[in-house]
Short mmCIF file of C-alpha atoms and ligand atoms in Angstrom, two decimals:
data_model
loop_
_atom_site.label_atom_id
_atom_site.label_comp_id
_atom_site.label_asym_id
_atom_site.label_seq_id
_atom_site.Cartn_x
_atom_site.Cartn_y
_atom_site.Cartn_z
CA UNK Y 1 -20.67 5.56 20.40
CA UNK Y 2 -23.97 8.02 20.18
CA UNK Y 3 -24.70 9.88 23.15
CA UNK Y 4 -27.03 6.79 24.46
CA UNK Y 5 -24.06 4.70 23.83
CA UNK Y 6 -25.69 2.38 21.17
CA UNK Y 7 -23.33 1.75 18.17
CA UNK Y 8 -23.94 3.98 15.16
CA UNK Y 9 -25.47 2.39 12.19
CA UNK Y 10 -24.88 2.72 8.39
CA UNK Y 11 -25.41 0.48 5.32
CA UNK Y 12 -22.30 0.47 4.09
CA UNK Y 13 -18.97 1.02 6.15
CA UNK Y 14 -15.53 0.90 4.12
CA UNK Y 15 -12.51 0.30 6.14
CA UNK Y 16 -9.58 1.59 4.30
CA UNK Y 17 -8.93 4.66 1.99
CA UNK Y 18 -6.63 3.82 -1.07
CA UNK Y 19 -7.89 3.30 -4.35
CA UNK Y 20 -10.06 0.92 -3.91
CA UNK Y 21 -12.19 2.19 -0.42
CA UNK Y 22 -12.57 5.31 -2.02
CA UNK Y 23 -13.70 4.29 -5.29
CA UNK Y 24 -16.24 1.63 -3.18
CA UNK Y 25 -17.12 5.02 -1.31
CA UNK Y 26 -17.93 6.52 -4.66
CA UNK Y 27 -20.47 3.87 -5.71
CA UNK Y 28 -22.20 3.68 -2.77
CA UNK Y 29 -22.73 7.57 -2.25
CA UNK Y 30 -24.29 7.96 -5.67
CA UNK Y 31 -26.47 4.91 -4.72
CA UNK Y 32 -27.48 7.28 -2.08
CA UNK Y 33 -26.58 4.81 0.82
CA UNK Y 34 -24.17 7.57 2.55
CA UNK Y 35 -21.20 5.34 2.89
CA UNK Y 36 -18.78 5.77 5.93
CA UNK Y 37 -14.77 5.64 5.05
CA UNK Y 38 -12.37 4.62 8.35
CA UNK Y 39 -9.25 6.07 6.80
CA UNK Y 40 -7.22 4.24 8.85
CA UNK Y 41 -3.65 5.53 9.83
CA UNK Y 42 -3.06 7.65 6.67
CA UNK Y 43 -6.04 8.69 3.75
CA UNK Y 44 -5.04 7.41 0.48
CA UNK Y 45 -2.81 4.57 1.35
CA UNK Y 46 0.62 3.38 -0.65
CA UNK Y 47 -0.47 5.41 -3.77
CA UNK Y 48 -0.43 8.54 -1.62
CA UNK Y 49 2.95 8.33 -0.90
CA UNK Y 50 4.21 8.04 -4.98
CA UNK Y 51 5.34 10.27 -6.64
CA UNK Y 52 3.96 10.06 -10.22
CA UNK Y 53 1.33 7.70 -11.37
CA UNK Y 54 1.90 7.64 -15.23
CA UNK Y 55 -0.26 4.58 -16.05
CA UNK Y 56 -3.82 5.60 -14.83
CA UNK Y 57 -5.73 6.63 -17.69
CA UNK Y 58 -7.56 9.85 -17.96
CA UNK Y 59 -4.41 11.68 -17.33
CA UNK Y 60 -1.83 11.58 -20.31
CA UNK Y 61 0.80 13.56 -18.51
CA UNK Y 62 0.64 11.90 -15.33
CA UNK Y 63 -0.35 12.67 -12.04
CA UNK Y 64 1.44 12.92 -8.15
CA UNK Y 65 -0.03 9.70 -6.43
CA UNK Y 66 -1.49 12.42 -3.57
CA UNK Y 67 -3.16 14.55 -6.52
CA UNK Y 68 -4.67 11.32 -7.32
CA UNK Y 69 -5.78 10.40 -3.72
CA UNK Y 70 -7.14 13.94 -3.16
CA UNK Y 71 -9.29 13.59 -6.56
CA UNK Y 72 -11.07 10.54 -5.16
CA UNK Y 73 -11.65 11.86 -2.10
CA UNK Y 74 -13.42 15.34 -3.03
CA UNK Y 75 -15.27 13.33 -5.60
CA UNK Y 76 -16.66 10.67 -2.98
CA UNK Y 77 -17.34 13.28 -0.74
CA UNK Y 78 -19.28 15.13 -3.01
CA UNK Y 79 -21.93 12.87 -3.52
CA UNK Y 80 -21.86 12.21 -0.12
CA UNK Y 81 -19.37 10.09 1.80
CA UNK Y 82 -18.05 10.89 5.30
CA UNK Y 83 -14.44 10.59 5.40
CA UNK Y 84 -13.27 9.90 9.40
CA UNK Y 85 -9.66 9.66 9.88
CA UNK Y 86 -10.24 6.79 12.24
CA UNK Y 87 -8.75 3.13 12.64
CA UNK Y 88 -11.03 0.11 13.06
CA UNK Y 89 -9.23 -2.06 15.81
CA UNK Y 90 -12.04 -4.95 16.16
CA UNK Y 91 -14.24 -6.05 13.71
CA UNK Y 92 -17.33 -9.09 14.92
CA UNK Y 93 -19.23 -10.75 12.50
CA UNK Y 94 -20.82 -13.55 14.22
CA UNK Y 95 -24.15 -11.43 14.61
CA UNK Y 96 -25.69 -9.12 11.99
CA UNK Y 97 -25.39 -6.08 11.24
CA UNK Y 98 -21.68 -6.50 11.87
CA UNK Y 99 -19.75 -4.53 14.53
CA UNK Y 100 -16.66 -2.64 14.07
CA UNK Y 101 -15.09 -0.78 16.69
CA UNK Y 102 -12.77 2.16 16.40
CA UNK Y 103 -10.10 4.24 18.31
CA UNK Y 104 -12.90 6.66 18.41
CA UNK Y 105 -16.44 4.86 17.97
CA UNK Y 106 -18.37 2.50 17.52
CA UNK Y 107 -20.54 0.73 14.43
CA UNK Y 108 -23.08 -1.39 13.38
CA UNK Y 109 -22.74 -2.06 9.52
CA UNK Y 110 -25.11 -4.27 7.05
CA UNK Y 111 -22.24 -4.54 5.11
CA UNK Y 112 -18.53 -4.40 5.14
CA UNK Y 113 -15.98 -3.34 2.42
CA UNK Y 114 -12.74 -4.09 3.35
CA UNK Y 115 -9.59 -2.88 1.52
CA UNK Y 116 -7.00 -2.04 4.18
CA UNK Y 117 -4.67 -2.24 1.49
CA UNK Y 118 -1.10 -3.38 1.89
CA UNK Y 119 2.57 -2.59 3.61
CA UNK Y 120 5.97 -2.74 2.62
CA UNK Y 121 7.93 -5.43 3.74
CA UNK Y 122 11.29 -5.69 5.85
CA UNK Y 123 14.86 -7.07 5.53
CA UNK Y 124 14.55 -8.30 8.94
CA UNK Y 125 18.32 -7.47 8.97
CA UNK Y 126 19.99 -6.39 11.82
CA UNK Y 127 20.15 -2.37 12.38
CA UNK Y 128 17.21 -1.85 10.25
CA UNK Y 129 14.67 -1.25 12.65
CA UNK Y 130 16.60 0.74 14.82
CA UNK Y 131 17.77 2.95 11.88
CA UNK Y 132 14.14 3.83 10.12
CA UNK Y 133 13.99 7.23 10.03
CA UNK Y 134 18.13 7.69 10.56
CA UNK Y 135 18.58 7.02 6.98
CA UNK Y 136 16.57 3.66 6.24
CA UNK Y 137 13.17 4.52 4.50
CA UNK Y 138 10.60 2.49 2.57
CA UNK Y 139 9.41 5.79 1.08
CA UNK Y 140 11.25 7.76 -1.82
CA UNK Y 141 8.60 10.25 -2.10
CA UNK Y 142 8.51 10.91 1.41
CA UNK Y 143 12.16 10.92 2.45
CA UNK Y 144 13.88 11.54 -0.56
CA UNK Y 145 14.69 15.36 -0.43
CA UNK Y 146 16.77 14.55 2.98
CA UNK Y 147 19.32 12.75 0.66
CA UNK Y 148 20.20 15.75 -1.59
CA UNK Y 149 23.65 15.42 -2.85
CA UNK Y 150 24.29 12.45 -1.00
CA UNK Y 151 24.63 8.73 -1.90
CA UNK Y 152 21.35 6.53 -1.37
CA UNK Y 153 21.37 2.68 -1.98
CA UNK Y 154 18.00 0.66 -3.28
CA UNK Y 155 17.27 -2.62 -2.04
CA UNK Y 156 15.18 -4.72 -4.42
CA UNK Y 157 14.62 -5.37 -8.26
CA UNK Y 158 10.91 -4.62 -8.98
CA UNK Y 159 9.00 -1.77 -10.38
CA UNK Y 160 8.77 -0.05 -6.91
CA UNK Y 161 12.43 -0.30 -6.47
CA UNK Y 162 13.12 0.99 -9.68
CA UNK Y 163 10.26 3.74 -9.85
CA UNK Y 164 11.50 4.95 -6.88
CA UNK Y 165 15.46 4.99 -7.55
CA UNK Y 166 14.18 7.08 -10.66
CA UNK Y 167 12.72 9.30 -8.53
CA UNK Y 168 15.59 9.41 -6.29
CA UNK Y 169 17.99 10.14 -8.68
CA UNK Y 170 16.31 14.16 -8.07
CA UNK Y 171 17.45 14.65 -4.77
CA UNK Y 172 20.38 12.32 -4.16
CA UNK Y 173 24.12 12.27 -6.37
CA UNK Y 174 24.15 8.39 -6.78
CA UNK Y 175 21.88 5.88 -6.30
CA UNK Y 176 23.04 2.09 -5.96
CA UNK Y 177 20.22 -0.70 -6.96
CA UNK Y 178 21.42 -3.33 -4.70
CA UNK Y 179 19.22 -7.26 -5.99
CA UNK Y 180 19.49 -10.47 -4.86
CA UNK Y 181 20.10 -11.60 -8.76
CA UNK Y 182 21.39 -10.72 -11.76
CA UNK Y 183 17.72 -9.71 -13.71
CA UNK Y 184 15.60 -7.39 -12.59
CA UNK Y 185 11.98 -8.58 -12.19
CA UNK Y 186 10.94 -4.73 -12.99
CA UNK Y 187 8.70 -4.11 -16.78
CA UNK Y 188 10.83 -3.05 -19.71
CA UNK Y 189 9.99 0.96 -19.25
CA UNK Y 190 11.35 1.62 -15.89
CA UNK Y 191 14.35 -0.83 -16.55
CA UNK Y 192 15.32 1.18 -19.92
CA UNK Y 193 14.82 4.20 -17.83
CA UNK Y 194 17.32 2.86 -15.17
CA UNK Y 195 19.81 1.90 -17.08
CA UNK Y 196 19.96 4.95 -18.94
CA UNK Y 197 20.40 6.74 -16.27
CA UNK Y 198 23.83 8.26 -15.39
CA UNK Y 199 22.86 8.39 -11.14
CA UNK Y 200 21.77 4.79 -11.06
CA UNK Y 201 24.60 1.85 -10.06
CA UNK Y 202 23.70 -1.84 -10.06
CA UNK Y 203 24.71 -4.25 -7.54
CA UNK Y 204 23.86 -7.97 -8.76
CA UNK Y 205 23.63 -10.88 -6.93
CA UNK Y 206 24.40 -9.34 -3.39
CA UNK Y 207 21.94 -8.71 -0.36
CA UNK Y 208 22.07 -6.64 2.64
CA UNK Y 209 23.14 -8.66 5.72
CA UNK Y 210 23.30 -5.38 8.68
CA UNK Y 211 23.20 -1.90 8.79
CA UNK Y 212 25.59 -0.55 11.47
CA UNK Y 213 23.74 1.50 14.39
CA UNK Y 214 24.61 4.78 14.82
CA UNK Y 215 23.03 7.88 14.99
CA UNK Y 216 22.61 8.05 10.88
CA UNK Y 217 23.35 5.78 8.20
CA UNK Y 218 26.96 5.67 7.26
CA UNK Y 219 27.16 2.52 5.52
CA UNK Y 220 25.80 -0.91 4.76
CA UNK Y 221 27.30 -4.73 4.61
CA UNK Y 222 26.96 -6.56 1.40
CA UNK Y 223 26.89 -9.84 0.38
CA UNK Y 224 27.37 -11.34 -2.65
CA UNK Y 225 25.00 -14.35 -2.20
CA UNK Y 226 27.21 -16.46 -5.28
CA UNK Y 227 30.69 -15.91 -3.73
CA UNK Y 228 29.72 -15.76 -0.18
CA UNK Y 229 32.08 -12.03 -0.01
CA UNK Y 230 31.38 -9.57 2.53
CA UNK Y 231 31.58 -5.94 1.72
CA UNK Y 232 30.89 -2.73 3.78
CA UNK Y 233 29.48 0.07 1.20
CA UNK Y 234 29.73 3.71 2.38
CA UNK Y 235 25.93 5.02 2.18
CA UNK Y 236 23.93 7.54 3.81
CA UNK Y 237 20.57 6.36 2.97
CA UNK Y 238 18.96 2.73 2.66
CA UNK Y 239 15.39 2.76 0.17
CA UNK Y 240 13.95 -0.72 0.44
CA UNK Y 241 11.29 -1.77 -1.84
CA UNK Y 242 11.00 -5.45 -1.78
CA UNK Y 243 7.16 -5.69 -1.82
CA UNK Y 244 3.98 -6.08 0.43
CA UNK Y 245 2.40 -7.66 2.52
CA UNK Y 246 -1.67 -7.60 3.02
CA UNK Y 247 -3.04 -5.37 6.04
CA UNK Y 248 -5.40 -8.62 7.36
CA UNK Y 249 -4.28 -9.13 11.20
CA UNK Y 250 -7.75 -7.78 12.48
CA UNK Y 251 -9.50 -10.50 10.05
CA UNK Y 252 -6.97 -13.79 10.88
CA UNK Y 253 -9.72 -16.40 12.17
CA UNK Y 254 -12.73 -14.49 11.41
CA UNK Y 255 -12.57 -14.46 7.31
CA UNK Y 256 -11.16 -16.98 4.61
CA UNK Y 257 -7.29 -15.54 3.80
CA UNK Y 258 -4.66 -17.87 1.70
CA UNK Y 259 -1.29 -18.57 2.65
CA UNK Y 260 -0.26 -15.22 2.04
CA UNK Y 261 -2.83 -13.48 4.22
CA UNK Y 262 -4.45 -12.02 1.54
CA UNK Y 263 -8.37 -12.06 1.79
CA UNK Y 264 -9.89 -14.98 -0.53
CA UNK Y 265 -12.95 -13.40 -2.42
CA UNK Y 266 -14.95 -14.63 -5.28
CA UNK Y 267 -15.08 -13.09 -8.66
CA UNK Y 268 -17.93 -10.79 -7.17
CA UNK Y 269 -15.03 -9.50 -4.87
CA UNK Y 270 -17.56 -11.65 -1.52
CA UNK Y 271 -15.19 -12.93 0.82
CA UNK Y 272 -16.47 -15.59 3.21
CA UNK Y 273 -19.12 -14.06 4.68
CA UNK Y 274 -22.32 -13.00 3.02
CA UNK Y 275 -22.18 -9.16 2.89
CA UNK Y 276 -18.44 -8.71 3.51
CA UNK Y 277 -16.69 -7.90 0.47
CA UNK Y 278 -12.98 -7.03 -0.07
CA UNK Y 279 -10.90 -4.88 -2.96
CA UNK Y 280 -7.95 -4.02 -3.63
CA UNK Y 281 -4.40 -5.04 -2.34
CA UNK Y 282 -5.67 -6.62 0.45
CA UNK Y 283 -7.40 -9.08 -1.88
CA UNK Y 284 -4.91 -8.99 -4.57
CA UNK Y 285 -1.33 -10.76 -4.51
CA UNK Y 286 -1.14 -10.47 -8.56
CA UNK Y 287 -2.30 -7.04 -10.09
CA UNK Y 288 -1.75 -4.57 -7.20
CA UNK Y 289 -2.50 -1.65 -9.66
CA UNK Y 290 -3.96 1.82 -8.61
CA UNK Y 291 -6.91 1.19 -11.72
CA UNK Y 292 -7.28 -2.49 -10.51
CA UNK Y 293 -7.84 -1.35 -7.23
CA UNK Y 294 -10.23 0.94 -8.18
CA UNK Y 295 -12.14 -1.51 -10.66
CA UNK Y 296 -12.24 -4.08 -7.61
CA UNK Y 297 -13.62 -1.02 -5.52
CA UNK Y 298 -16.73 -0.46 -7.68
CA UNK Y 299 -16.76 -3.94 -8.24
CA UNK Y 300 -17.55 -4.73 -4.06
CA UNK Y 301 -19.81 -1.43 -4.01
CA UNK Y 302 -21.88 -2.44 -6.91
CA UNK Y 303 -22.31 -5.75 -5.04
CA UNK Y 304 -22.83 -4.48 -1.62
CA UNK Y 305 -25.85 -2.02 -3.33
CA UNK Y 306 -27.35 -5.24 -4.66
CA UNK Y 307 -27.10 -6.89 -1.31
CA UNK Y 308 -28.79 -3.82 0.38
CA UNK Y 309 -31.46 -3.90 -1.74
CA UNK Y 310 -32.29 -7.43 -2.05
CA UNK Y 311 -32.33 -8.18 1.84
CA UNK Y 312 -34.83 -4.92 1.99
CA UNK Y 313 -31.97 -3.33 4.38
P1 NAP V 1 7.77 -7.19 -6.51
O1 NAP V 1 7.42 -7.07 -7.92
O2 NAP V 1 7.32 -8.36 -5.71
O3 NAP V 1 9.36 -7.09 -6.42
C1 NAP V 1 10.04 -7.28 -5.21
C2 NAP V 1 11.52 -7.25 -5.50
O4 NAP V 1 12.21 -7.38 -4.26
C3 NAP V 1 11.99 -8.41 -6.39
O5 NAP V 1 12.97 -7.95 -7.27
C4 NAP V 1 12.54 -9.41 -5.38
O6 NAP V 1 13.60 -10.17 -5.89
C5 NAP V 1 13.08 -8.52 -4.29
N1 NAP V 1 13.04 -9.15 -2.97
C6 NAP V 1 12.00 -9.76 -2.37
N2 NAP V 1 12.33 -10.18 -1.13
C7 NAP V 1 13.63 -9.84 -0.97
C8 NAP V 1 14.55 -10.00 0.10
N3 NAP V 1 14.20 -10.58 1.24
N4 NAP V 1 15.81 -9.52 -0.07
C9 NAP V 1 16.16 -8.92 -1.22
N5 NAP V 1 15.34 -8.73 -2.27
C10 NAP V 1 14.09 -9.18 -2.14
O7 NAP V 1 7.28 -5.92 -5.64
P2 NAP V 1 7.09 -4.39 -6.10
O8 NAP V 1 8.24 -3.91 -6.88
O9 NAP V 1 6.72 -3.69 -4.84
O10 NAP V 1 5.83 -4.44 -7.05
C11 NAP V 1 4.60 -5.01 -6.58
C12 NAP V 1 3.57 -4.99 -7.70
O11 NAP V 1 3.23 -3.63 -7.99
C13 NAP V 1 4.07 -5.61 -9.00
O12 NAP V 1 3.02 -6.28 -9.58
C14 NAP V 1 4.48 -4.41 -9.82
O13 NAP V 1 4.39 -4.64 -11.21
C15 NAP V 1 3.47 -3.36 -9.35
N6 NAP V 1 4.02 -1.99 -9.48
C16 NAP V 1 3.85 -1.39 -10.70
C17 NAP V 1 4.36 -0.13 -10.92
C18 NAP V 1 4.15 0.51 -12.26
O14 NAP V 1 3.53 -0.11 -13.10
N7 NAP V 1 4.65 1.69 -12.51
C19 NAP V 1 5.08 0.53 -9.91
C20 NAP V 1 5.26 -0.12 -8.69
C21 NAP V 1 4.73 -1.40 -8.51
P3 NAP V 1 13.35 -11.29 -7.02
O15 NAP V 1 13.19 -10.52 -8.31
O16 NAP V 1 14.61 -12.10 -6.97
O17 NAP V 1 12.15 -12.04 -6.60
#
């Protein structure tokens, strides 16, 4: 809130700071609307925490996912966004301009881009809540260099699961790919890459039914979901990467989502409501790419100019 407590105003207010809010944050600075970015808990979002981003173009050697981030944040702020590391915690858009209130503030916005991205989802197994951070992660990048020398296992059989045992195989001696079948749902590269790789085990058709509490990791029960065998596996960290699930709680009720959660748009990335528009992996169950974020960013920017300018806002 200003000093007179009224609600701060701008045109354009982004909630979310991945790929896609910052590349929204992009278009709308250089259409001279000075867009506001709510970070939310973390700048940058899932791509911050990878480690190498090898298929966005304009960089034929790769690039960390947090180089990435921190590119498209000194470019938006150049032309003039204002970053603030801020969460929105109510949003109301029965009256215009909308109202979104903060930890910190709050706003009055003409329009809304929404792309709170996505998170990783759980086992729901028991042990593994009370053991994040003793061992169980759901980020190589981030908690991979407290494994070094030691035996990891990977829970999943996608590109994330695989992209990230790759990575793992720096830090720890073994890793163990633990999926629930016996074909990995992962693209051709990463799964060549795998199973060329001397660190990296496979573990078909088995799931992870508990991980013992205890003050770290020690080890994991298996189950082999076509014999019905139990199995304890001595491990002293758990990676799961089993996929996502859309960051829309603080929208349920107020805008369209499907039975996923995910925000419904149309192809000119509108959701619902007339000057609310949503990008990225919050509006995207089947692409979930860094340069698909991005393109739906610019995409909901380019609209939300257009729908500035028409209503004379
Ligand atoms: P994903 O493709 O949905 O894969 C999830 C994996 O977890 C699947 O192998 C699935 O098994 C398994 N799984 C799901 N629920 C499970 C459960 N309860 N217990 C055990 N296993 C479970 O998710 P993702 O790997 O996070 O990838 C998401 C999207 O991002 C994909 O489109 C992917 O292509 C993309 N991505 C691309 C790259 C890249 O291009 N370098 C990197 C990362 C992600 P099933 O196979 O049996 O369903």
């Amino acid at each position: 809130m200003t000093e007179e407590n009224t609600p701060r105003h701008v045109k354009i207010l982004i909630i979310g700071s991945g790929p896609a809010g910052l590349t929204a944050a992009l278009y709308a600075a250089r259409a001279n609307l000075a867009p506001v970015v709510l970070t939310g808990m973390d700048l940058g979002g899932q791509v911050s925490k990878t480690h190498a981003v090898e298929n966005y173009p304009g960089f034929p050697d790769g690039i960390s996912g947090e180089g990435l981030v921190k590119d498209f944040n000194d470019q938006a702020i150049r032309f003039g966004t204002e970053i603030i590391f801020d969460v929105a915690t109510e949003v109301d858009f029965s009256a215009r301009p909308f109202k979104v209130t903060t930890y910190g503030e709050e706003f009055t916005a003409d329009t809304l881009i929404i792309t709170t991205g996505a998170a990783a989802v759980t086992l729901n197994i028991p042990g593994e809540e009370e053991m994040i951070g003793r061992g169980v992660s759901y980020c190589a990048t981030c908690d991979g260099h407290f494994f070094k020398d030691m035996e990891v296992v990977v829970v999943g059989g996608g590109d994330s699961a695989l992209e990230e045992a790759l990575y793992l195989t720096h830090h720890a001696s073994k890793v163990t790919i633990i999926h629930r079948r016996d074909e990995l749902r992962a693209g051709s590269i990463l799964k060549q890459r795998a199973e060329e790789n001397d660190k990296i085990h496979f573990i078909w058709d088995s799931v992870l039914t508990n991980i013992p509490e205890g003050e770290k990791v020690e080890s994991v029960k298996v189950k082999n979901v076509k014999t019905g065998e139990e199995s304890d596996l001595s491990t002293e960290g758990v990676f799961i990467f089993i996929g996502h699930t859309p960051n829309t709680e603080l929208f349920e009720g107020k805008l369209t989502l499907d039975a996923q959660g995910y925000i419904v748009v149309d192809h000119l990335m509108q959701a619902q409501i007339e000057g609310v528009y949503a990008a990225g992996e919050v509006a995207d169950p089947h692409f979930r790419q860094v340069i698909t974020s991005a393109g739906m960013g610019a995409g909901a920017a380019i609209q939300a100019i257009r729908y500035i300018e028409e209503k004379g806002l």
